[in-house]
């Protein structure tokens, strides 16, 4: 039920000196028309907080401890206790205050506010997170309430979220759906409330941003009699002026609002996000519970049966000596089909082992009745081995014979047991962790196309899930029988959800007996009933790289008919060198047109010999180590209104060869997008959804997705604390994070991520540069125009940055020269004005520079010199004096890399100190990466006499020559040929000049 509306009040109660408040439950809300209980607390007098519904005054409220009531919105009313902690928690924007304890008249009046915390207390108390789950506003609305917004169902009222973050889903008929909803795609953030002072960032003090690695203050609370220092009051005022806030993701609860591939990502004991390591040759018993496994049954002493699965050799299980023989058994469920190669049983060392027992293994096959229907809760054990006169405390059973198959169940039947004997450990060694088990639940995808000439006719996910569900008894096969005069090809594409190191792919065609006399068949009959239906097929992998035409690049590992061993075993193994793999594809020939012509005959005959339905029980993939690349992203984050995004910070552990790559994008628009799903939760088109019968229809999700004004993904952030790369100010943003590793043995981990933002210095800031096109290498005077709207009072400084040297010359406001202080910066220059800039003023900055690269960008930033807050200006139409509407300067369209070559006019290397060297300068154009630039001199006979080489980038390049050859000998007077050569990406460019040497 939604929270009961309450009057909008803001109440702060001061804690007692030297005490830490205890957490208390929210007091019950009074019924309408009834007075609230009284407030009785030492040091505080009861207060009336304004009129209640109906015009009567509300009675005093009673609290047993210091409590914070946040309101202003009935849906967000909370009573939360104060607690110790770090800065950066949400709360009102106006600061940290308390109601002064004094009698209040009965009539409603505005409470008097007065700060009560000293500087030492400021860092010790904070207000905890409070999440309000509210309705989704219309796209583009300016509502600022509620940190979580998400998807609605079938255009109905938005679904309120339970505490765990899931949402009820609505089916096509309006009834609740049995399918859980994924996490919400829109996260709304509210400003934090904290009086913590960041003393490391002067003069922008008051920012509630805890420096990475900083510790919480341990100063004792200031006595109540102490006075607040004046400096702290000034810092509080400055914090209100700056209004800097922080969006932080730190705890697992906060990270779970992201789209996390939890099958590939884990939270460490310290709360870090780290990829899961893929193991080789592991014990499948230890993690059986993660797949729903455990002890299936135990005939006696069932309470101790779990002890054989914990790996502890000091505890174990033994049947009761008084139990009948048929109850002396133990069954272990591994939770999924496991490709095992060895089973090991360990017995207690302090007693004799079981003397006579049977070991039985099963795929999970069920017993069938006389008409072939499976019987529930039954198992058929096709693999069995009896151990007689056993004296070993460790029994090893190798699974290396033709009748051995992948298994899911293990049964131990004890026939003779000495006193004190007990089983302490069961170990099932397997190839490794299967990357495909429960693939869709781990963030992966399955796509099946039966006819590649009709890629839109994909198989429904519900049927395809049996390929990776870990259940050997379920299988996939396509029911259609396509025919044509040409070969028809199908494929199964498996998206692993991350780039893993993979070296083994297994196709389990058919190892489960699906008809016959249940357990009454012989081993030979059992083997003969295995199946591997594929004829010609291919196995390919891809790391996700794309070809120039946009298609995915694949590496082919197998392309042939299956071997005889595949038919005998009912499965095929494909091993290859360890390779980065995101996608695995199985391609097979569904219909063999040449076979149909050769066989002829009836349809049943061609179906038997020329048609391959692709019947498969399970697909498995194995690898090793940590993923090479693992990507996860945030939902759309709603800041409530346009904010000036400042810095992006994070803390990560990056061993050698690993990286954390973070990108961002921003926008001001979100649009609604309907997503149709079938009963299995797979996304389908609206047309296909409408063709489904009601019982096959799933929910319709209304998603909020990025609108048309969003920026592309930014470049990767290099270091923590870097300036925000995407356009700002904006209301919405998304963050994308990738953990990469060059080796399977290492992985990066991410501790926390934080984004600092402030109110914008201007709601709109348009800028453009003139002239928009110049000649390469020529020094040109530029004019950079700026016009702002809704300018903040502190805007008094501008900065221009570029990849070329800049030289400031003058500043103008409304076309009138003004006095401004210019300072050079590593990337350009900054200009501080004597008075703050105002809205709609036309500001012009003039400077000179030379451009060597096509589309060189000049960035303009708005700055507040007091707080060091910075906001980028956006390119646009700032004035009619310029028509560029851009911050990019172009070069004339040409394919020359060498330009503006200049030589010393006179060259006389006679040692008199005048013109003793040949000096050469040129401009290198549009060379983005270092390339070899050669200087060579030849005599008129074509013989090389001198050469130089240097790695050069776009810009001014210089050479000098003293008139000597490679041996250091001074050359005689005469004419020589000078050649300059640059090695470009696509071609080599040369230019030549004649040089005269005279004495």
Short mmCIF file of N, CA and C in Angstrom, two decimals, residues 660-803:
data_model
loop_
_atom_site.label_atom_id
_atom_site.label_comp_id
_atom_site.label_asym_id
_atom_site.label_seq_id
_atom_site.Cartn_x
_atom_site.Cartn_y
_atom_site.Cartn_z
N UNK A 660 40.59 -0.66 -16.10
CA UNK A 660 39.19 -0.29 -15.90
C UNK A 660 38.88 0.82 -16.89
N UNK A 661 37.97 0.57 -17.82
CA UNK A 661 37.63 1.53 -18.86
C UNK A 661 36.21 2.03 -18.63
N UNK A 662 36.07 3.34 -18.43
CA UNK A 662 34.78 3.95 -18.13
C UNK A 662 34.47 4.99 -19.19
N UNK A 663 33.24 4.96 -19.67
CA UNK A 663 32.75 5.94 -20.64
C UNK A 663 31.44 6.52 -20.13
N UNK A 664 31.02 7.62 -20.74
CA UNK A 664 29.78 8.27 -20.33
C UNK A 664 29.07 8.84 -21.55
N UNK A 665 27.79 9.10 -21.38
CA UNK A 665 27.01 9.84 -22.36
C UNK A 665 25.88 10.54 -21.62
N UNK A 666 25.41 11.66 -22.18
CA UNK A 666 24.40 12.49 -21.51
C UNK A 666 23.35 12.93 -22.51
N UNK A 667 22.24 13.40 -21.97
CA UNK A 667 21.14 13.89 -22.80
C UNK A 667 20.08 14.56 -21.95
N UNK A 668 19.12 15.17 -22.61
CA UNK A 668 18.02 15.85 -21.93
C UNK A 668 16.67 15.24 -22.24
N UNK A 669 16.64 14.21 -23.07
CA UNK A 669 15.36 13.63 -23.46
C UNK A 669 15.39 12.12 -23.24
N UNK A 670 14.26 11.60 -22.74
CA UNK A 670 14.03 10.17 -22.70
C UNK A 670 12.69 9.91 -23.37
N UNK A 671 12.60 8.80 -24.06
CA UNK A 671 11.38 8.46 -24.78
C UNK A 671 10.90 7.09 -24.32
N UNK A 672 9.61 6.89 -24.46
CA UNK A 672 9.02 5.61 -24.10
C UNK A 672 9.14 4.63 -25.26
N UNK A 673 9.49 3.42 -24.93
CA UNK A 673 9.63 2.37 -25.95
C UNK A 673 8.95 1.11 -25.44
N UNK A 674 8.02 0.61 -26.23
CA UNK A 674 7.30 -0.60 -25.85
C UNK A 674 8.13 -1.83 -26.23
N UNK A 675 8.26 -2.74 -25.31
CA UNK A 675 8.98 -3.99 -25.54
C UNK A 675 8.00 -5.14 -25.33
N UNK A 676 7.81 -5.93 -26.36
CA UNK A 676 6.87 -7.06 -26.31
C UNK A 676 7.65 -8.34 -26.03
N UNK A 677 7.09 -9.18 -25.17
CA UNK A 677 7.75 -10.43 -24.81
C UNK A 677 6.76 -11.58 -24.89
N UNK A 678 7.29 -12.74 -25.26
CA UNK A 678 6.44 -13.93 -25.26
C UNK A 678 6.39 -14.52 -23.86
N UNK A 679 5.74 -15.65 -23.73
CA UNK A 679 5.54 -16.24 -22.40
C UNK A 679 6.85 -16.66 -21.74
N UNK A 680 7.90 -16.85 -22.55
CA UNK A 680 9.20 -17.22 -22.00
C UNK A 680 10.06 -16.02 -21.67
N UNK A 681 9.53 -14.82 -21.89
CA UNK A 681 10.29 -13.62 -21.59
C UNK A 681 11.17 -13.13 -22.72
N UNK A 682 11.14 -13.79 -23.88
CA UNK A 682 11.97 -13.37 -25.00
C UNK A 682 11.31 -12.20 -25.71
N UNK A 683 12.14 -11.22 -26.11
CA UNK A 683 11.63 -10.05 -26.81
C UNK A 683 11.22 -10.42 -28.23
N UNK A 684 10.02 -9.99 -28.64
CA UNK A 684 9.50 -10.25 -29.98
C UNK A 684 8.99 -8.94 -30.55
N UNK A 685 8.74 -8.92 -31.85
CA UNK A 685 8.20 -7.74 -32.49
C UNK A 685 6.72 -7.60 -32.16
N UNK A 686 6.21 -6.38 -32.36
CA UNK A 686 4.79 -6.15 -32.09
C UNK A 686 3.92 -7.00 -33.01
N UNK A 687 4.34 -7.13 -34.26
CA UNK A 687 3.57 -7.92 -35.22
C UNK A 687 3.49 -9.37 -34.79
N UNK A 688 4.62 -9.92 -34.36
CA UNK A 688 4.62 -11.32 -33.93
C UNK A 688 3.85 -11.48 -32.63
N UNK A 689 3.94 -10.48 -31.75
CA UNK A 689 3.22 -10.55 -30.48
C UNK A 689 1.72 -10.61 -30.71
N UNK A 690 1.24 -9.80 -31.64
CA UNK A 690 -0.20 -9.76 -31.89
C UNK A 690 -0.70 -11.05 -32.54
N UNK A 691 0.20 -11.81 -33.18
CA UNK A 691 -0.21 -13.07 -33.79
C UNK A 691 -0.26 -14.22 -32.77
N UNK A 692 0.38 -14.03 -31.61
CA UNK A 692 0.39 -15.09 -30.62
C UNK A 692 -0.98 -15.22 -29.96
N UNK A 693 -1.33 -16.45 -29.60
CA UNK A 693 -2.56 -16.65 -28.84
C UNK A 693 -2.33 -16.11 -27.43
N UNK A 694 -3.37 -15.69 -26.72
CA UNK A 694 -3.18 -15.04 -25.42
C UNK A 694 -2.33 -15.82 -24.44
N UNK A 695 -2.45 -17.14 -24.43
CA UNK A 695 -1.69 -17.92 -23.46
C UNK A 695 -0.19 -17.93 -23.75
N UNK A 696 0.22 -17.55 -24.97
CA UNK A 696 1.63 -17.51 -25.34
C UNK A 696 2.19 -16.09 -25.27
N UNK A 697 1.37 -15.13 -24.88
CA UNK A 697 1.84 -13.75 -24.78
C UNK A 697 2.40 -13.49 -23.39
N UNK A 698 3.48 -12.72 -23.36
CA UNK A 698 4.07 -12.32 -22.09
C UNK A 698 3.76 -10.87 -21.78
N UNK A 699 4.55 -10.26 -20.92
CA UNK A 699 4.29 -8.87 -20.55
C UNK A 699 4.71 -7.90 -21.64
N UNK A 700 4.14 -6.70 -21.59
CA UNK A 700 4.54 -5.59 -22.45
C UNK A 700 5.20 -4.56 -21.54
N UNK A 701 6.47 -4.30 -21.77
CA UNK A 701 7.21 -3.36 -20.94
C UNK A 701 7.26 -2.00 -21.62
N UNK A 702 7.05 -0.96 -20.84
CA UNK A 702 7.25 0.41 -21.32
C UNK A 702 8.57 0.89 -20.77
N UNK A 703 9.56 0.95 -21.61
CA UNK A 703 10.90 1.33 -21.19
C UNK A 703 11.14 2.80 -21.48
N UNK A 704 11.94 3.43 -20.64
CA UNK A 704 12.42 4.78 -20.90
C UNK A 704 13.83 4.65 -21.45
N UNK A 705 14.02 5.06 -22.69
CA UNK A 705 15.31 4.92 -23.36
C UNK A 705 15.81 6.30 -23.76
N UNK A 706 17.09 6.35 -24.13
CA UNK A 706 17.71 7.61 -24.52
C UNK A 706 17.03 8.20 -25.74
N UNK A 707 16.82 9.52 -25.70
CA UNK A 707 16.18 10.22 -26.80
C UNK A 707 17.17 10.59 -27.89
N UNK A 708 16.70 11.40 -28.82
CA UNK A 708 17.51 11.73 -29.98
C UNK A 708 18.59 12.76 -29.73
N UNK A 709 18.58 13.44 -28.58
CA UNK A 709 19.57 14.48 -28.33
C UNK A 709 20.76 13.98 -27.52
N UNK A 710 20.85 12.67 -27.31
CA UNK A 710 21.94 12.15 -26.49
C UNK A 710 23.27 12.20 -27.24
N UNK A 711 24.32 12.43 -26.50
CA UNK A 711 25.66 12.44 -27.08
C UNK A 711 26.14 11.01 -27.33
N UNK A 712 27.10 10.82 -28.23
CA UNK A 712 27.71 9.48 -28.36
C UNK A 712 28.53 9.16 -27.11
N UNK A 713 28.92 7.91 -26.99
CA UNK A 713 29.74 7.53 -25.84
C UNK A 713 31.06 8.28 -25.88
N UNK A 714 31.49 8.76 -24.74
CA UNK A 714 32.71 9.55 -24.65
C UNK A 714 33.94 8.67 -24.85
N UNK A 715 35.08 9.32 -24.96
CA UNK A 715 36.33 8.57 -24.93
C UNK A 715 36.54 8.01 -23.52
N UNK A 716 37.42 7.06 -23.40
CA UNK A 716 37.65 6.39 -22.12
C UNK A 716 38.34 7.35 -21.15
N UNK A 717 37.86 7.37 -19.91
CA UNK A 717 38.49 8.20 -18.88
C UNK A 717 39.84 7.61 -18.50
N UNK A 718 40.84 8.48 -18.45
CA UNK A 718 42.19 8.01 -18.22
C UNK A 718 42.53 7.78 -16.77
N UNK A 719 42.22 8.75 -15.91
CA UNK A 719 42.58 8.67 -14.49
C UNK A 719 41.38 9.07 -13.66
N UNK A 720 41.36 8.59 -12.42
CA UNK A 720 40.29 8.95 -11.50
C UNK A 720 40.36 10.44 -11.18
N UNK A 721 39.20 11.07 -11.06
CA UNK A 721 39.14 12.50 -10.80
C UNK A 721 39.19 13.36 -12.04
N UNK A 722 39.16 12.74 -13.20
CA UNK A 722 39.25 13.48 -14.46
C UNK A 722 37.96 14.26 -14.72
N UNK A 723 38.11 15.36 -15.46
CA UNK A 723 36.96 16.16 -15.85
C UNK A 723 35.97 15.31 -16.63
N UNK A 724 34.69 15.58 -16.43
CA UNK A 724 33.65 14.83 -17.12
C UNK A 724 33.74 15.10 -18.61
N UNK A 725 33.71 14.06 -19.43
CA UNK A 725 33.95 14.19 -20.86
C UNK A 725 32.70 14.52 -21.67
N UNK A 726 31.55 14.07 -21.25
CA UNK A 726 30.34 14.23 -22.06
C UNK A 726 29.76 15.63 -21.91
N UNK A 727 28.91 16.05 -22.86
CA UNK A 727 28.33 17.40 -22.78
C UNK A 727 27.60 17.64 -21.47
N UNK A 728 27.73 18.88 -20.98
CA UNK A 728 27.14 19.27 -19.71
C UNK A 728 26.86 20.77 -19.79
N UNK A 729 25.80 21.25 -19.11
CA UNK A 729 24.90 20.55 -18.19
C UNK A 729 23.84 19.73 -18.91
N UNK A 730 23.46 18.63 -18.26
CA UNK A 730 22.42 17.74 -18.76
C UNK A 730 21.65 17.17 -17.56
N UNK A 731 20.45 16.68 -17.85
CA UNK A 731 19.63 16.08 -16.79
C UNK A 731 19.88 14.58 -16.67
N UNK A 732 20.05 13.89 -17.79
CA UNK A 732 20.18 12.43 -17.78
C UNK A 732 21.59 12.04 -18.18
N UNK A 733 22.04 10.91 -17.65
CA UNK A 733 23.35 10.39 -18.05
C UNK A 733 23.36 8.88 -17.89
N UNK A 734 24.30 8.26 -18.58
CA UNK A 734 24.57 6.83 -18.47
C UNK A 734 26.07 6.64 -18.35
N UNK A 735 26.46 5.61 -17.63
CA UNK A 735 27.86 5.25 -17.47
C UNK A 735 28.07 3.81 -17.92
N UNK A 736 29.16 3.58 -18.60
CA UNK A 736 29.49 2.24 -19.09
C UNK A 736 30.89 1.89 -18.59
N UNK A 737 31.01 0.71 -18.01
CA UNK A 737 32.27 0.29 -17.40
C UNK A 737 32.69 -1.05 -17.98
N UNK A 738 33.99 -1.17 -18.23
CA UNK A 738 34.53 -2.42 -18.78
C UNK A 738 35.79 -2.79 -18.00
N UNK A 739 35.83 -4.03 -17.52
CA UNK A 739 37.01 -4.56 -16.86
C UNK A 739 37.74 -5.47 -17.85
N UNK A 740 38.96 -5.13 -18.20
CA UNK A 740 39.70 -5.87 -19.22
C UNK A 740 40.98 -6.44 -18.63
N UNK A 741 41.46 -7.51 -19.27
CA UNK A 741 42.69 -8.15 -18.83
C UNK A 741 43.38 -8.76 -20.03
N UNK A 742 44.70 -8.64 -20.07
CA UNK A 742 45.48 -9.22 -21.16
C UNK A 742 45.88 -10.66 -20.89
N UNK A 743 45.60 -11.15 -19.70
CA UNK A 743 46.00 -12.50 -19.34
C UNK A 743 44.91 -13.16 -18.51
N UNK A 744 44.71 -14.46 -18.64
CA UNK A 744 43.66 -15.12 -17.84
C UNK A 744 43.97 -15.16 -16.35
N UNK A 745 45.20 -14.92 -15.95
CA UNK A 745 45.58 -15.06 -14.55
C UNK A 745 45.29 -13.82 -13.71
N UNK A 746 44.97 -12.69 -14.33
CA UNK A 746 44.77 -11.45 -13.58
C UNK A 746 43.41 -10.84 -13.93
N UNK A 747 42.87 -10.07 -12.98
CA UNK A 747 41.59 -9.39 -13.20
C UNK A 747 41.58 -8.09 -12.42
N UNK A 748 40.97 -7.08 -13.00
CA UNK A 748 40.77 -5.81 -12.31
C UNK A 748 39.52 -5.89 -11.45
N UNK A 749 39.46 -5.09 -10.40
CA UNK A 749 38.28 -5.01 -9.55
C UNK A 749 37.95 -3.54 -9.31
N UNK A 750 36.68 -3.25 -9.14
CA UNK A 750 36.20 -1.88 -8.97
C UNK A 750 35.56 -1.75 -7.60
N UNK A 751 36.05 -0.81 -6.81
CA UNK A 751 35.53 -0.60 -5.45
C UNK A 751 34.33 0.34 -5.46
N UNK A 752 34.53 1.57 -5.93
CA UNK A 752 33.43 2.53 -5.97
C UNK A 752 33.61 3.46 -7.15
N UNK A 753 32.54 4.15 -7.48
CA UNK A 753 32.54 5.11 -8.57
C UNK A 753 31.68 6.29 -8.14
N UNK A 754 32.16 7.51 -8.38
CA UNK A 754 31.45 8.70 -7.92
C UNK A 754 31.51 9.78 -8.99
N UNK A 755 30.44 10.53 -9.09
CA UNK A 755 30.32 11.64 -10.03
C UNK A 755 29.96 12.89 -9.26
N UNK A 756 30.78 13.91 -9.39
CA UNK A 756 30.52 15.19 -8.71
C UNK A 756 29.84 16.14 -9.68
N UNK A 757 28.81 16.83 -9.21
CA UNK A 757 28.09 17.77 -10.05
C UNK A 757 27.65 18.97 -9.23
N UNK A 758 27.40 20.08 -9.93
CA UNK A 758 26.99 21.33 -9.31
C UNK A 758 25.85 21.94 -10.11
N UNK A 759 25.18 22.95 -9.56
CA UNK A 759 24.24 23.71 -10.39
C UNK A 759 24.99 24.36 -11.55
N UNK A 760 24.38 24.52 -12.70
CA UNK A 760 25.09 25.08 -13.85
C UNK A 760 25.42 26.55 -13.65
N UNK A 761 26.56 26.98 -14.20
CA UNK A 761 26.91 28.40 -14.21
C UNK A 761 26.04 29.18 -15.17
N UNK A 762 25.49 28.50 -16.16
CA UNK A 762 24.55 29.12 -17.10
C UNK A 762 23.67 28.01 -17.64
N UNK A 763 22.39 28.31 -17.80
CA UNK A 763 21.49 27.28 -18.31
C UNK A 763 21.81 26.94 -19.76
N UNK A 764 22.24 27.91 -20.54
CA UNK A 764 22.67 27.68 -21.91
C UNK A 764 23.91 28.53 -22.16
N UNK A 765 24.90 27.94 -22.81
CA UNK A 765 26.13 28.64 -23.15
C UNK A 765 26.52 28.21 -24.56
N UNK A 766 26.27 29.09 -25.54
CA UNK A 766 26.57 28.79 -26.94
C UNK A 766 27.84 29.52 -27.35
N UNK A 767 28.67 28.84 -28.12
CA UNK A 767 29.94 29.42 -28.53
C UNK A 767 30.23 29.02 -29.97
N UNK A 768 31.02 29.85 -30.65
CA UNK A 768 31.47 29.55 -32.02
C UNK A 768 32.76 30.29 -32.28
N UNK A 769 33.57 29.73 -33.17
CA UNK A 769 34.87 30.28 -33.48
C UNK A 769 34.91 30.74 -34.92
N UNK A 770 35.65 31.80 -35.16
CA UNK A 770 35.79 32.36 -36.51
C UNK A 770 37.24 32.78 -36.71
N UNK A 771 37.82 32.53 -37.90
CA UNK A 771 37.24 31.89 -39.08
C UNK A 771 37.18 30.37 -38.91
N UNK A 772 36.24 29.72 -39.59
CA UNK A 772 36.12 28.27 -39.45
C UNK A 772 37.10 27.48 -40.30
N UNK A 773 37.79 28.14 -41.26
CA UNK A 773 38.74 27.43 -42.12
C UNK A 773 39.97 28.29 -42.32
N UNK A 774 41.15 27.67 -42.19
CA UNK A 774 42.42 28.38 -42.33
C UNK A 774 43.37 27.53 -43.14
N UNK A 775 44.45 28.15 -43.57
CA UNK A 775 45.49 27.42 -44.28
C UNK A 775 46.39 26.72 -43.27
N UNK A 776 46.87 25.54 -43.58
CA UNK A 776 47.66 24.78 -42.61
C UNK A 776 48.98 25.47 -42.28
N UNK A 777 49.28 25.52 -40.99
CA UNK A 777 50.56 26.04 -40.54
C UNK A 777 50.67 27.54 -40.49
N UNK A 778 49.71 28.28 -40.98
CA UNK A 778 49.78 29.74 -40.97
C UNK A 778 49.18 30.29 -39.68
N UNK A 779 49.89 31.22 -39.06
CA UNK A 779 49.39 31.85 -37.85
C UNK A 779 48.20 32.73 -38.19
N UNK A 780 47.08 32.48 -37.52
CA UNK A 780 45.81 33.15 -37.81
C UNK A 780 45.25 33.72 -36.52
N UNK A 781 44.61 34.89 -36.62
CA UNK A 781 43.92 35.46 -35.46
C UNK A 781 42.47 34.96 -35.46
N UNK A 782 42.07 34.38 -34.35
CA UNK A 782 40.73 33.83 -34.20
C UNK A 782 39.91 34.68 -33.24
N UNK A 783 38.61 34.64 -33.44
CA UNK A 783 37.64 35.24 -32.52
C UNK A 783 36.73 34.14 -32.01
N UNK A 784 36.66 34.03 -30.70
CA UNK A 784 35.80 33.02 -30.07
C UNK A 784 34.66 33.76 -29.38
N UNK A 785 33.42 33.52 -29.84
CA UNK A 785 32.25 34.23 -29.33
C UNK A 785 31.49 33.33 -28.34
N UNK A 786 30.91 33.98 -27.34
CA UNK A 786 30.14 33.27 -26.30
C UNK A 786 28.93 34.11 -25.90
N UNK A 787 27.79 33.42 -25.76
CA UNK A 787 26.58 34.07 -25.22
C UNK A 787 25.92 33.07 -24.26
N UNK A 788 25.56 33.55 -23.08
CA UNK A 788 24.99 32.70 -22.04
C UNK A 788 23.60 33.18 -21.66
N UNK A 789 22.83 32.26 -21.07
CA UNK A 789 21.50 32.56 -20.53
C UNK A 789 21.43 32.07 -19.10
N UNK A 790 20.63 32.79 -18.29
CA UNK A 790 20.46 32.44 -16.87
C UNK A 790 21.81 32.24 -16.21
N UNK A 791 22.65 33.26 -16.31
CA UNK A 791 24.01 33.16 -15.82
C UNK A 791 24.05 33.29 -14.30
N UNK A 792 24.86 32.45 -13.66
CA UNK A 792 25.04 32.51 -12.22
C UNK A 792 25.90 33.71 -11.85
N UNK A 793 25.77 34.23 -10.61
CA UNK A 793 26.52 35.43 -10.23
C UNK A 793 28.03 35.24 -10.24
N UNK A 794 28.53 33.99 -10.11
CA UNK A 794 29.96 33.79 -9.97
C UNK A 794 30.72 33.61 -11.25
N UNK A 795 30.09 33.73 -12.42
CA UNK A 795 30.78 33.51 -13.69
C UNK A 795 31.67 34.71 -14.00
N UNK A 796 32.96 34.58 -13.77
CA UNK A 796 33.89 35.69 -13.99
C UNK A 796 35.15 35.27 -14.72
N UNK A 797 35.19 34.06 -15.26
CA UNK A 797 36.41 33.58 -15.88
C UNK A 797 36.08 32.63 -17.03
N UNK A 798 36.87 32.71 -18.10
CA UNK A 798 36.72 31.83 -19.25
C UNK A 798 38.08 31.19 -19.55
N UNK A 799 38.04 30.00 -20.11
CA UNK A 799 39.27 29.30 -20.48
C UNK A 799 39.09 28.69 -21.86
N UNK A 800 40.15 28.75 -22.66
CA UNK A 800 40.16 28.16 -24.00
C UNK A 800 41.28 27.13 -24.03
N UNK A 801 40.97 25.93 -24.55
CA UNK A 801 41.94 24.85 -24.63
C UNK A 801 41.92 24.23 -26.01
N UNK A 802 43.09 23.80 -26.48
CA UNK A 802 43.21 23.16 -27.79
C UNK A 802 44.49 22.34 -27.80
N UNK A 803 44.70 21.62 -28.89
CA UNK A 803 45.89 20.79 -29.03
C UNK A 803 47.04 21.53 -29.69
#
